[in-house]
Coordinates of C-alpha atoms in Angstrom, one line a residue:
X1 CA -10.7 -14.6 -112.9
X2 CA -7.5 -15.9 -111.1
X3 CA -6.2 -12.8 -108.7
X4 CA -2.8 -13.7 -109.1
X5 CA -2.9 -14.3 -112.5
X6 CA -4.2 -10.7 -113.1
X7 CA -1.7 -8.9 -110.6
X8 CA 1.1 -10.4 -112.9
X9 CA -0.1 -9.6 -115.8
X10 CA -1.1 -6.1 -114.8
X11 CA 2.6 -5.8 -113.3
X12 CA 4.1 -7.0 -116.3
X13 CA 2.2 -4.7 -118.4
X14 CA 2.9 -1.3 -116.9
X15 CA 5.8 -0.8 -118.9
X16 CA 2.8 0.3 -121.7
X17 CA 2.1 2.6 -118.7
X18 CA 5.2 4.2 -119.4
X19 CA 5.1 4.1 -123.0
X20 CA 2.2 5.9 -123.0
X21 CA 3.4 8.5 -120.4
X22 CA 6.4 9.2 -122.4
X23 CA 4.5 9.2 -125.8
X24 CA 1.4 11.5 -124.1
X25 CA 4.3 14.0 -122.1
X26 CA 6.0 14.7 -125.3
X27 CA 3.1 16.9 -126.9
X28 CA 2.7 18.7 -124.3
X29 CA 7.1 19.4 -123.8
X30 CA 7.7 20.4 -127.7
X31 CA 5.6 23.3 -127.2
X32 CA 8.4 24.9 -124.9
X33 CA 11.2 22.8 -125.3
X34 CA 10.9 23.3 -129.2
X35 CA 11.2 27.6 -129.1
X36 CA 13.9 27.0 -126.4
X37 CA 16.4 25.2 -128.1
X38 CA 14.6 27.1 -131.8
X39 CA 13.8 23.8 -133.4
X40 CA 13.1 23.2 -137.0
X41 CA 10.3 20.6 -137.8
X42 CA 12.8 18.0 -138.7
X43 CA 14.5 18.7 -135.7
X44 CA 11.6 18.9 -133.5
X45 CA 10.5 15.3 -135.6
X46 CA 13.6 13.8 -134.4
X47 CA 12.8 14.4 -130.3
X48 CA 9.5 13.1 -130.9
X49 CA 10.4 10.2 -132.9
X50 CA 13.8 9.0 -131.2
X51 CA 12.1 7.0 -129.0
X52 CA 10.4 4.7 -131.6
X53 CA 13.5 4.8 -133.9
X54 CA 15.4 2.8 -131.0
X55 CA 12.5 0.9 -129.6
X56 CA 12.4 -0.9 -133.3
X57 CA 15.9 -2.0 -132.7
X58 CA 15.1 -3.1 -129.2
X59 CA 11.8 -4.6 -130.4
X60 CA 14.0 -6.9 -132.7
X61 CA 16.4 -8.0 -130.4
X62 CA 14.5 -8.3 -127.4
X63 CA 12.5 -11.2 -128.1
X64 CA 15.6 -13.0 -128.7
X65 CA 17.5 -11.9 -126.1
X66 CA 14.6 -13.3 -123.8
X67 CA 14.6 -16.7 -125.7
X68 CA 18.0 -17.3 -124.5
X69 CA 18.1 -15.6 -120.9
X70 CA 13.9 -15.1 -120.3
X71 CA 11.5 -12.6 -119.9
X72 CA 11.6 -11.1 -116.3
X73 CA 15.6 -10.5 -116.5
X74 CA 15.3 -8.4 -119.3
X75 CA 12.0 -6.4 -118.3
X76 CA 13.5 -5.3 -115.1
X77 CA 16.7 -4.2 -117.2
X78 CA 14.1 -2.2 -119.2
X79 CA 12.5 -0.7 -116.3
X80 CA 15.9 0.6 -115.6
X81 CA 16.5 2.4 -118.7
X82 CA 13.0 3.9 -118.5
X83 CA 14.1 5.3 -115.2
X84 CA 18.0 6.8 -116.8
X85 CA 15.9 8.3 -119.3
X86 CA 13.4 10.0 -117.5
X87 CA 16.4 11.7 -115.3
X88 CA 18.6 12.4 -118.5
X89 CA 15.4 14.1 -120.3
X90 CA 14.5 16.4 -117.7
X91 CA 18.3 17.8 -117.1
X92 CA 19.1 17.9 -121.2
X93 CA 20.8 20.9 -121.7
X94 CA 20.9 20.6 -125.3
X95 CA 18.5 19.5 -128.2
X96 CA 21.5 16.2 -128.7
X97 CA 21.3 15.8 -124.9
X98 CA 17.2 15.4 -125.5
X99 CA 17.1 13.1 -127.7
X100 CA 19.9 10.4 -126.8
X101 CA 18.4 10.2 -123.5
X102 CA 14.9 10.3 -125.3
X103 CA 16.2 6.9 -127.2
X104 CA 17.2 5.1 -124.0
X105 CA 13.6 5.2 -123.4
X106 CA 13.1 4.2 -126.6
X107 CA 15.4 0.9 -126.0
X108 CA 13.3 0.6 -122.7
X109 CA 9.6 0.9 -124.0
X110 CA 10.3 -0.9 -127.7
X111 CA 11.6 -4.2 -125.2
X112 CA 8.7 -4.0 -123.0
X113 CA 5.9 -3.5 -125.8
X114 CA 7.0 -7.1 -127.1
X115 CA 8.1 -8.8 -124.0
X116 CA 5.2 -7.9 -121.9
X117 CA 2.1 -9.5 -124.3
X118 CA 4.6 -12.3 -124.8
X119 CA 4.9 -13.1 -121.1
X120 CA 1.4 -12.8 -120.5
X121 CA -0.1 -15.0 -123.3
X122 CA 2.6 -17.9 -121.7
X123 CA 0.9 -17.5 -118.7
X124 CA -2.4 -16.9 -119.1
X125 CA -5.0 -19.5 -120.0
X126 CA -7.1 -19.8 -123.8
X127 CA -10.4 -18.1 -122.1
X128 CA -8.8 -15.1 -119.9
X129 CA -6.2 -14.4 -122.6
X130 CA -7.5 -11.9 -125.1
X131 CA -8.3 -9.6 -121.8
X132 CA -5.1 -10.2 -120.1
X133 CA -3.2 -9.3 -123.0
X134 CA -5.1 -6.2 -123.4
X135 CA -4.2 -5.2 -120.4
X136 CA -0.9 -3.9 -121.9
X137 CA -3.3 -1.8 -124.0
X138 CA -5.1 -0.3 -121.1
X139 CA -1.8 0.3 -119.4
X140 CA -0.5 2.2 -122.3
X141 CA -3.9 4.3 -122.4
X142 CA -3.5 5.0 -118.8
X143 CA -0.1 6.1 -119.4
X144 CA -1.6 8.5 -122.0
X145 CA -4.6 10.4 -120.0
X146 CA -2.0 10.3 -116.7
X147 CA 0.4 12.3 -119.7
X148 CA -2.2 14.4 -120.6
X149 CA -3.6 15.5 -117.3
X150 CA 0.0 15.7 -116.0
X151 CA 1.0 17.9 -118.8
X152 CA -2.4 19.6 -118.3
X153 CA -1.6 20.4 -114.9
X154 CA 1.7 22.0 -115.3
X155 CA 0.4 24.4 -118.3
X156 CA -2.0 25.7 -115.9
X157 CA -0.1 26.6 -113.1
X158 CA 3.2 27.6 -115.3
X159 CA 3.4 31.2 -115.2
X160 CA 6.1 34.4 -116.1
X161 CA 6.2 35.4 -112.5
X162 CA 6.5 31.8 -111.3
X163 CA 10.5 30.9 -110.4
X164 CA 9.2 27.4 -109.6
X165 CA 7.3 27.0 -112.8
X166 CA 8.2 28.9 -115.8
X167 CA 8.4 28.8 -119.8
X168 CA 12.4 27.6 -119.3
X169 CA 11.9 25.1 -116.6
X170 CA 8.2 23.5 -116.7
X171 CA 8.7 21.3 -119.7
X172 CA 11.6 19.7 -117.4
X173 CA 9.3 18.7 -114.5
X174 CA 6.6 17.5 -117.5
X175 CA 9.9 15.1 -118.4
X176 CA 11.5 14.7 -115.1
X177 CA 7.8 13.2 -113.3
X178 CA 8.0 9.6 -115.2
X179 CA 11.1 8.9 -112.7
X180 CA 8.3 7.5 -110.0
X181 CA 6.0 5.5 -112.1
X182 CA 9.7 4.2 -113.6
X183 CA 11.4 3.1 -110.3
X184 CA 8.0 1.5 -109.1
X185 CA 7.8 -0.9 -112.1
X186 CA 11.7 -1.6 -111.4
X187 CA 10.8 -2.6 -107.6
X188 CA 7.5 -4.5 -107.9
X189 CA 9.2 -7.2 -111.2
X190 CA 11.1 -8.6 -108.7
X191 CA 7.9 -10.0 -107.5
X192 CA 6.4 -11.8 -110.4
X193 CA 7.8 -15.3 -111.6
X194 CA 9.3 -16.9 -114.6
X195 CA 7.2 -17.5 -117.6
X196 CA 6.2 -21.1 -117.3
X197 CA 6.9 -21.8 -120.6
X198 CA 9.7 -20.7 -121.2
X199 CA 11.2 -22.8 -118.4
X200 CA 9.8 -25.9 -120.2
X201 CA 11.6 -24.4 -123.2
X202 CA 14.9 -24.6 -121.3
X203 CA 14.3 -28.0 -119.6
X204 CA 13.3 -25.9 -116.1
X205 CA 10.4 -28.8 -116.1
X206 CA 10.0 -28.9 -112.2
X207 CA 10.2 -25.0 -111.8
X208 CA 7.6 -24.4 -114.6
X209 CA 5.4 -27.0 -113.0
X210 CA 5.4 -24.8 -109.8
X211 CA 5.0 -21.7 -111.7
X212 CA 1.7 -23.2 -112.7
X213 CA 0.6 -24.6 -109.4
X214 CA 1.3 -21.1 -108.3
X215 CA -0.6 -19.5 -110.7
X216 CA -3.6 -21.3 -111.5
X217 CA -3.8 -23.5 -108.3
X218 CA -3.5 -27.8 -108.1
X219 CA -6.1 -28.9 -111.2
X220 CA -5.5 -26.1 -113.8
X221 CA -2.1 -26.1 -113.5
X222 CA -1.8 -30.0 -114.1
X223 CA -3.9 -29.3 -117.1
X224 CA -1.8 -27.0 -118.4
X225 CA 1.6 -28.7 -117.6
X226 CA 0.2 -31.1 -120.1
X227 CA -0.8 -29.1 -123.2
X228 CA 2.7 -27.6 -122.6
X229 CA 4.7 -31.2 -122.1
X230 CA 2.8 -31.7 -125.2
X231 CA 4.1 -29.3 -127.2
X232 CA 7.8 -28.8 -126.2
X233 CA 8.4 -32.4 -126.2
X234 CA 9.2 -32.1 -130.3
X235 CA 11.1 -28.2 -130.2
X236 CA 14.7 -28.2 -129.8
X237 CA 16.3 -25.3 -127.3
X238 CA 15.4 -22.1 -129.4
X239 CA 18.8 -21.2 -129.4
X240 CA 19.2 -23.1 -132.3
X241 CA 16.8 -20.7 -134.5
X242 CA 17.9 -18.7 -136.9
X243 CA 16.0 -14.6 -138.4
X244 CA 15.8 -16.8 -141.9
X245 CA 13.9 -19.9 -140.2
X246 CA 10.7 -17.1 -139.9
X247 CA 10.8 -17.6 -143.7
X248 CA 10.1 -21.4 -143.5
X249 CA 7.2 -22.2 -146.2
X250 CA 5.0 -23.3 -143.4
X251 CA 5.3 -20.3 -141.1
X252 CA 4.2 -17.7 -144.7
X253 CA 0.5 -17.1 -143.5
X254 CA 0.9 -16.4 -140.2
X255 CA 4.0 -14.3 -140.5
X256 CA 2.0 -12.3 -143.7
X257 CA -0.8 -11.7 -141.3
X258 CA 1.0 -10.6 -138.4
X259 CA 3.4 -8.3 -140.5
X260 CA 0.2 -6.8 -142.1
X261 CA -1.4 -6.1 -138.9
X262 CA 1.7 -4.9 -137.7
X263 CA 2.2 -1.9 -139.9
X264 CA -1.4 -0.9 -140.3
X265 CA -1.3 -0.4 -136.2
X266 CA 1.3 2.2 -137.1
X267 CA 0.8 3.7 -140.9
X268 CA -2.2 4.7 -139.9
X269 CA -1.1 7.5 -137.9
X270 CA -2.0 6.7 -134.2
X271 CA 1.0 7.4 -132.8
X272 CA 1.5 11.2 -134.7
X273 CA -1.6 12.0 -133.0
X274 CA -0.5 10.9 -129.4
X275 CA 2.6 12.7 -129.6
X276 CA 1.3 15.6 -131.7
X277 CA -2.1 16.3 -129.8
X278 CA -1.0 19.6 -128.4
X279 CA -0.1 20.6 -131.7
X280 CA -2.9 19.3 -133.9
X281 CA -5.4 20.9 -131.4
X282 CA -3.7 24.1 -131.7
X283 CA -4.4 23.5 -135.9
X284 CA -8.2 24.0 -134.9
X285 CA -7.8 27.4 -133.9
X286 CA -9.1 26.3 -130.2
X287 CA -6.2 28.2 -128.6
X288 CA -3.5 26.7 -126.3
X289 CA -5.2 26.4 -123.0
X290 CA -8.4 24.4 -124.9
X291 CA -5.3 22.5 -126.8
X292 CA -4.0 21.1 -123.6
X293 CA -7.2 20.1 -121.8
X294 CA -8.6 18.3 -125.0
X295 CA -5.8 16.0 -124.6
X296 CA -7.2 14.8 -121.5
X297 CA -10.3 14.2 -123.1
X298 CA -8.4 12.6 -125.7
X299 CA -6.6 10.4 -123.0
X300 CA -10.2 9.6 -121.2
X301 CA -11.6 8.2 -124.5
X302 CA -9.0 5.6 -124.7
X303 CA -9.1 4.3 -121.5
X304 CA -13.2 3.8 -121.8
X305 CA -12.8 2.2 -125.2
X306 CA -9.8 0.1 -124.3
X307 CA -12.1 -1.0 -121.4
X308 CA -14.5 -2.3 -124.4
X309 CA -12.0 -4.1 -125.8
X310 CA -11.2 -5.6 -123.1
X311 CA -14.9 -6.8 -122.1
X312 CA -15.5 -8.1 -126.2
X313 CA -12.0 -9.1 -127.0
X314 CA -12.6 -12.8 -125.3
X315 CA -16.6 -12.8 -126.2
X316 CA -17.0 -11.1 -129.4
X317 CA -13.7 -12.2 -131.4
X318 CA -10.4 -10.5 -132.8
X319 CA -11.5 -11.1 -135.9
X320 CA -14.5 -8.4 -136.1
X321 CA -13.1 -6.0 -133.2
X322 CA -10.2 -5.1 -135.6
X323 CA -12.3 -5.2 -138.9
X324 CA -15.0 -2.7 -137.2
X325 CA -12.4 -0.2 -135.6
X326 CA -10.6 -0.5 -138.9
X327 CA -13.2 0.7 -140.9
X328 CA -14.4 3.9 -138.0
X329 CA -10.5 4.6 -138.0
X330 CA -10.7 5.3 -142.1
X331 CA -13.8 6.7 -141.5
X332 CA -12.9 9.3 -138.5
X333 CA -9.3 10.4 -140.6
X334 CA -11.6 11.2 -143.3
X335 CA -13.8 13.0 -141.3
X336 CA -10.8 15.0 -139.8
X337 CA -9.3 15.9 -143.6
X338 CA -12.7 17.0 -144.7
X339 CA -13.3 18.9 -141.7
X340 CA -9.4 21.1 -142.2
X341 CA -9.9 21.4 -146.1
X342 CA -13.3 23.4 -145.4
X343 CA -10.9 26.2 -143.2
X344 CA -10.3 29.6 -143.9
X345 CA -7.2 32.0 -142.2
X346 CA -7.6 35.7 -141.5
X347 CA -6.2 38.1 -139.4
X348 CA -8.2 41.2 -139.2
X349 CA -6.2 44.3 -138.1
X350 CA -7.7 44.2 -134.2
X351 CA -7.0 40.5 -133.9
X352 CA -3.3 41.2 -134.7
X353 CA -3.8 44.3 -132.1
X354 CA -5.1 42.0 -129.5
X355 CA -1.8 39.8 -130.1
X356 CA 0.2 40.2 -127.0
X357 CA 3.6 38.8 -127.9
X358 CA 6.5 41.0 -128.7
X359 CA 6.7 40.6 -132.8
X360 CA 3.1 40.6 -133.1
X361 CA 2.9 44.0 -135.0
X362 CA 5.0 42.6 -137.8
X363 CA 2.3 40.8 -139.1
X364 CA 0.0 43.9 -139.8
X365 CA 0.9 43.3 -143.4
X366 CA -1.5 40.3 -143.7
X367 CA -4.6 42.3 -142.1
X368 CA -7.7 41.1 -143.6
X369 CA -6.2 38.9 -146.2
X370 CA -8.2 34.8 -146.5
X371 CA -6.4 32.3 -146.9
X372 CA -8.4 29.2 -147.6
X373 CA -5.1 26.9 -147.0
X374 CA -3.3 27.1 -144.0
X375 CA 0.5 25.8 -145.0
X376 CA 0.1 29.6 -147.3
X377 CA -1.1 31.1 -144.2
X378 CA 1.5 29.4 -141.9
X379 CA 4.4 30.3 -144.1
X380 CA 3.4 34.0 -144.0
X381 CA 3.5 34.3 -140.6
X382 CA 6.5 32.7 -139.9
X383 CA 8.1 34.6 -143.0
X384 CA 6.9 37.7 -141.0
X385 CA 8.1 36.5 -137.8
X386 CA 10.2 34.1 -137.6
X387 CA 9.9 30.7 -136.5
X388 CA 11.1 30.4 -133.3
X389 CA 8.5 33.1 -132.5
X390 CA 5.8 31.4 -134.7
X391 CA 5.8 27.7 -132.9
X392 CA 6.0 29.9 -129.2
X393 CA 2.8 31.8 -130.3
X394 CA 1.0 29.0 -132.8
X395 CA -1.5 28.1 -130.4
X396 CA -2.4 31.8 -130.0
X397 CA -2.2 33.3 -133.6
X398 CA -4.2 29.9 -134.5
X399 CA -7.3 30.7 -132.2
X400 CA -7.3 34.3 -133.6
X401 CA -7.0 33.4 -137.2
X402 CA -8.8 30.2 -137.5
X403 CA -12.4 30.0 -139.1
X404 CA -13.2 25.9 -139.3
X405 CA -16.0 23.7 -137.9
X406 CA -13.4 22.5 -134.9
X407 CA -16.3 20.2 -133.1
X408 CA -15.7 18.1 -136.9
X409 CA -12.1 17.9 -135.9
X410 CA -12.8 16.9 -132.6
X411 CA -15.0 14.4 -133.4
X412 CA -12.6 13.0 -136.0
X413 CA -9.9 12.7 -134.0
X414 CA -11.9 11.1 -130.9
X415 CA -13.5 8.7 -133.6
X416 CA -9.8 8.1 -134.5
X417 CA -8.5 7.2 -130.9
X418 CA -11.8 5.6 -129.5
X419 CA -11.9 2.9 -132.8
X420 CA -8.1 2.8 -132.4
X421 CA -8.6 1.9 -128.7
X422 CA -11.0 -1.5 -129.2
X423 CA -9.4 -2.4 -132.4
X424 CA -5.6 -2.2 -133.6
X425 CA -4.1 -1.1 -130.5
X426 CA -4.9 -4.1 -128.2
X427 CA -5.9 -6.9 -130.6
X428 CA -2.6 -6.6 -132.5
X429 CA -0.5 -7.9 -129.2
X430 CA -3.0 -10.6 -128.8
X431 CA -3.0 -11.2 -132.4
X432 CA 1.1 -11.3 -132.0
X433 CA 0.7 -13.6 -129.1
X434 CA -1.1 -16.4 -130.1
X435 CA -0.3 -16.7 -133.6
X436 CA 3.2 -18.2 -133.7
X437 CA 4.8 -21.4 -131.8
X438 CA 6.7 -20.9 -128.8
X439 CA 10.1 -22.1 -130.7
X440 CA 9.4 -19.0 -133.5
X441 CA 7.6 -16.5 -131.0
X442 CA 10.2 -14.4 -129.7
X443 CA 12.0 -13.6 -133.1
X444 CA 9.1 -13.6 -135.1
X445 CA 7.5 -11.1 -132.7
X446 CA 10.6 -9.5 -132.8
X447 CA 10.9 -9.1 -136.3
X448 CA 7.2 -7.7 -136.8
X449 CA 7.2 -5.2 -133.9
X450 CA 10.7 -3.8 -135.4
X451 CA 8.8 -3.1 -138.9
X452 CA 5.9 -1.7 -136.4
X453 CA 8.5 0.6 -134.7
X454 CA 10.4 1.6 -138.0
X455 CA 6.5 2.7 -139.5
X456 CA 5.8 4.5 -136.1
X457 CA 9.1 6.4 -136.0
X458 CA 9.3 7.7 -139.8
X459 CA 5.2 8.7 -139.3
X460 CA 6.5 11.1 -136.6
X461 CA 9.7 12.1 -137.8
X462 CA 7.6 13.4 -140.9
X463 CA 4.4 14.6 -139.3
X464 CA 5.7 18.1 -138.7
X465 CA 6.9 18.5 -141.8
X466 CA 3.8 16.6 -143.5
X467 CA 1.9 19.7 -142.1
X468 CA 4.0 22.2 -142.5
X469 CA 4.3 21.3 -146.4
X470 CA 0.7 19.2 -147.4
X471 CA -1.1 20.7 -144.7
X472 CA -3.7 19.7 -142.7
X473 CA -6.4 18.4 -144.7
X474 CA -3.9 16.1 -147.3
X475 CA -2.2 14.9 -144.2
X476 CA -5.5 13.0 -142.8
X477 CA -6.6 12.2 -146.0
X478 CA -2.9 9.8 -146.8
X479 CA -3.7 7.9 -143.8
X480 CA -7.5 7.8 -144.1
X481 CA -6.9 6.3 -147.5
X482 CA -4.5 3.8 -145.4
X483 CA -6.8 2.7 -143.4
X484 CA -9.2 2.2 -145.9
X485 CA -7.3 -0.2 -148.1
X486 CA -6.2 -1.8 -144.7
X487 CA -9.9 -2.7 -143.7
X488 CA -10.3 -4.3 -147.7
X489 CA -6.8 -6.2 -147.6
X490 CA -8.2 -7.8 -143.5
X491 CA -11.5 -8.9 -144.8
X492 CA -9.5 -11.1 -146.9
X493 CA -6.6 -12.8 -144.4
X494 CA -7.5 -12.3 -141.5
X495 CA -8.1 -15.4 -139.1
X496 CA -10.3 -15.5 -135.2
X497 CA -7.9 -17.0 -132.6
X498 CA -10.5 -16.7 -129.9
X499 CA -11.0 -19.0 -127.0
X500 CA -8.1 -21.5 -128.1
X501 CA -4.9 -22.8 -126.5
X502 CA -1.9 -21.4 -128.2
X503 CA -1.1 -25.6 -128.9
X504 CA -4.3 -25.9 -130.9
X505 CA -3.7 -22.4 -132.8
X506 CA 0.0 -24.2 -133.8
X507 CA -1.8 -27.3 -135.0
X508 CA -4.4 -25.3 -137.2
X509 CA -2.4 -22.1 -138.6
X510 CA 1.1 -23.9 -139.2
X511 CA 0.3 -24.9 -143.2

C-alpha cells in the first residue's frame, strides 16, 4: 500500500487517538475527582458525558463548516481545542470548571470523529479504503489502552504519603497528560495536504490534480482525476445545499441506513462502558487495584480486534463484519446481565472489621445480612455512610461483599468490546464515508454523527444512575435487547459497499 497515503491517513486520524484517551482517562479520574468535589450520579453523569453532549453539536456543524472552508483548516483548529482542554481539565478547581473545559474537548473530538473518515475516504482509493478508514478506529482504540495503562500507572504509584502523587492531585496529572499527544497532532496537520476532492468541489482543479500526483504517483492519480472530473462536472458549489435537501426522495435509503447504523453504534452502550470501566469492574466485587488493570486488558482487546477489522474490512465485506459483531455484541450484554442477576451481597462482621476506612464501623448493622440485588445493597450502605464516603470506598466494600461468577462478567464485557472492535465501531465511519455523494457528504455525515453523539451522551449521562436505580443486571439486559433487534432490523437494509469507487456507490444507491 501507498506510504504516503497511509502516513496521512494515520495523521489525520489521530484525533480518534485523543478521543479515546479522553474517553478511557475519564474512568479512571471520576473515581477521585467524584469524592473530591462529592458528586451525585447525575452530577458525576454530566463530567463524563459533557464531552459527547458538545461533540454532537460540533459533529453537526463540522461537516459543513468544512464544505465551505475544507478539511485540514478546521482539524488543526480542533487539535487546538483538544490541547485548551486538556490544560483547563487538569487545573479545574471546581466540578463547573470540569466540565466546561471537559466540553471544549468535546467540540474538538465530535469535529475530528466526522472530519477525519471524511478526509480519508476523499483520498484514499476503492481497494485500500475500508482499511484506511479504519484506521480512525484503531487510533481511537489506541487512545483507549494508552488511557487505561496511563490511568493504570498513576493508581499504582499514587499514595497517602506521596506529595507528588496523591488522592487530591493524581486525577489532575491522569487529565493534564493528553496535552502532548494534543500539541503533536496540532504540529504534524500542518504537514498533510488538502483533500483532493474537495478542491475539485471548489474549482481548485490544478491543485487537486497535484494533490493526486502526490499521493498516488503519475498513473493512479490520472485515473482518479477522472472518476472525480466525472463526477463534479454535474454538482454545483455545496454552498448552495440546504439540512432539508438530506430529505430529498432519492437520498431516503441511504440516509435511513446510515442513521440506523448510526444510533445502534451508540444505544448499545459502548461508550458507558469505556468511560465507566473502572466503575463497572469495581460492580464485580474484583476490588480497585484488579478494577484498574482490567481496563488495560479491556484496552488490549480492542486494539487486536480492531486490527481484524482492519485485515477483513476490504476482503470480507461491511456487510457481514457488522451483522456478526452485531449479533456477539447482543450476545456478550446478555451474557454480562445474566452473569450480575445471579449475585449475592454480604458483609459478614470480620469483613466490615477488615474495612480500613474511617466510617467503616457504621455499617456493622448490615453484618451477615444477603442481599441478592445490589441497588438494595448499594442504598444501605450509602444510607449508612454516606455517599461521598461510599463512591471513595465502592471498589473496596465491593470486593468484600461481592459473591458473583466475575470471570462471566469479564468475559461479557470483553465479548462486548472485542465484537464492538471489528463490527460497529470501525465499519460505521466507512459505512458514513462511502455512502453519500460528495455534494450531500458533509451535512449528511453531519447530521447522523450529531444523532450518534446526542445517543452517546444521554447513554452516559444516565448510566450512573441506570445502576444506581435498575441495577446491574436490568442495565445490560436494555441494551442487550438493543442490540438484538439491531442485528434483526440490519439483516433487512443493510447494503456491502466493498471494493467500489465512491462514483459508482452514487450511481447504484441514489434511487
Amino acid at each position: 500500500m501507498n506510504k504516503k497515503l497511509i502516513f496521512i491517513a494515520f495523521v489525520v486520524s489521530l484525533g480518534g487517538f485523543l478521543f479515546g484517551f479522553d474517553a478511557g482517562i475519564i474512568s479512571g479520574v471520576m473515581s477521585y475527582a467524584g469524592p473530591e468535589f462529592n458528586l451525585d450520579e447525575i452530577q458525576s453523569g454530566w463530567v463524563v458525558s459533557s464531552p459527547s453532549f458538545a461533540a454532537m453539536f460540533a459533529m453537526l456543524f463540522s461537516g459543513r463548516l468544512s464544505d465551505l472552508i475544507g478539511r485540514k483548516k478546521v482539524l488543526i483548529f480542533v487539535a487546538l481545542l483538544y490541547a485548551v482542554s486538556a490544560l483547563l481539565s487538569a487545573l479545574a478547581t471546581s466540578y463547573e470548571m470540569l466540565y466546561v473545559a471537559r466540553i471544549i474537548g468535546g467540540l474538538a473530538f465530535g469535529a475530528a470523529l466526522v472530519l477525519a473518515p471524511m478526509y480519508i475516504a476523499e483520498i484514499a482509493t476503492s481497494e485500500n479504503r475500508g482499511k484506511l478508514v479504519s484506521l480512525q478506529q484503531l487510533n481511537i482504540v489506541f487512545g483507549f489502552f494508552a488511557a487505561f495503562l496511563s490511568n493504570y500507572l498513576f493508581n499504582k504509584f499514587n499514595t497517602t504519603e506521596s506529595t507528588f502523587l496523591n488522592d487530591e492531585n493524581v486525577w489532575r496529572w491522569m487529565l493534564g497528560v493528553e496535552l502532548l499527544p494534543a500539541l503533536c497532532y496540532f504540529t504534524i496537520l500542518f504537514f498533510i495536504p488538502k483533500s483532493p476532492r474537495w478542491l475539485y468541489l471548489k474549482g481548485k482543479i490544478e491543485e487537486a490534480k497535484s494533490v493526486l500526483h502526490y499521493v498516488h504517483g503519475e498513473q493512479r492519480g490520472i485515473e482518479e482525476v477522472k472518476a472525480i472530473a466525472k463526477n463534479v462536472s454535474n454538482e454545483t458549489n455545496s454552498s448552495t445545499i440546504k439540512i432539508k435537501d438530506v430529505l430529498k426522495p432519492s437520498l431516503r435509503f441511504i440516509l435511513i441506513v446510515g442513521l440506523i447504523v448510526g444510533i445502534l453504534q451508540q444505544i448499545t452502550g459502548i461508550n458507558a462502558v469505556y468511560f465507566y470501566a473502572t466503575s463497572i469492574f469495581k460492580q464485580t466485587g474484583i476490588g480497585t487495584d484488579a478494577a484498574f488493570s482490567s481496563g488495560v486488558l479491556l484496552s488490549t482487546i480492542s486494539v487486536v480486534f480492531t486490527f481484524v477489522a482492519i485485515y477483513l474490512i476490504d476482503r470480507m465485506g461491511r456487510r457481514p463484519l457488522l451483522l456478526i459483531g452485531t449479533a456477539g455484541i447482543a450476545m456478550s450484554l446478555l451474557l454480562c446481565a445474566y452473569g450480575f442477576k445471579k449475585a449475592s451481597y454480604q458483609l459478614t462482621q470480620d469483613k466490615i472489621t477488615a474495612l480500613t476506612f474511617s466510617s467503616s464501623q457504621k455499617l456493622l448493622p448490615l453484618a451477615d445480612k444477603i442481599y441478592h440485588n445490589d441497588v438494595a445493597f448499594k442504598n444501605e450502605v450509602k444510607s449508612l455512610i454516606g455517599n461521598q464516603a461510599y463512591y471513595k470506598n465502592d471498589g473496596t466494600i465491593l470486593e468484600v461483599a461481592t459473591q458473583i461468577n466475575a470471570n462471566l462478567i469479564l468475559v461479557g464485557i470483553l465479548g462486548f468490546i472485542a465484537c464492538f472492535a471489528f463490527s460497529l465501531g470501525p465499519v460505521m465511519w466507512v459505512l458514513l464515508s462511502e455512502l453519500y455523494p460528495i455534494k450531500y457528504r458533509g451535512l449528511i455525515i453531519g447530521v447522523i454523527a450529531f444523532l450518534n453523539s446526542l445517543i452517546s451522551s444521554v447513554v452516559q449521562l444516565i448510566f450512573p444512575w441506570e445502576l444506581s436505580n435498575f441495577g446491574n443486571a436490568l442495565t445490560f439486559f436494555i441494551f442487550g435487547f438493543i442490540a438484538l433487534i439491531g442485528f434483526f432490523i440490519l439483516i433487512k437494509i443493510l447494503p456491502e459497499t466493498k471494493g467500489r469507487s465512491l462514483e459508482e456507490l452514487e450511481k447504484e444507491l441514489i434511487r
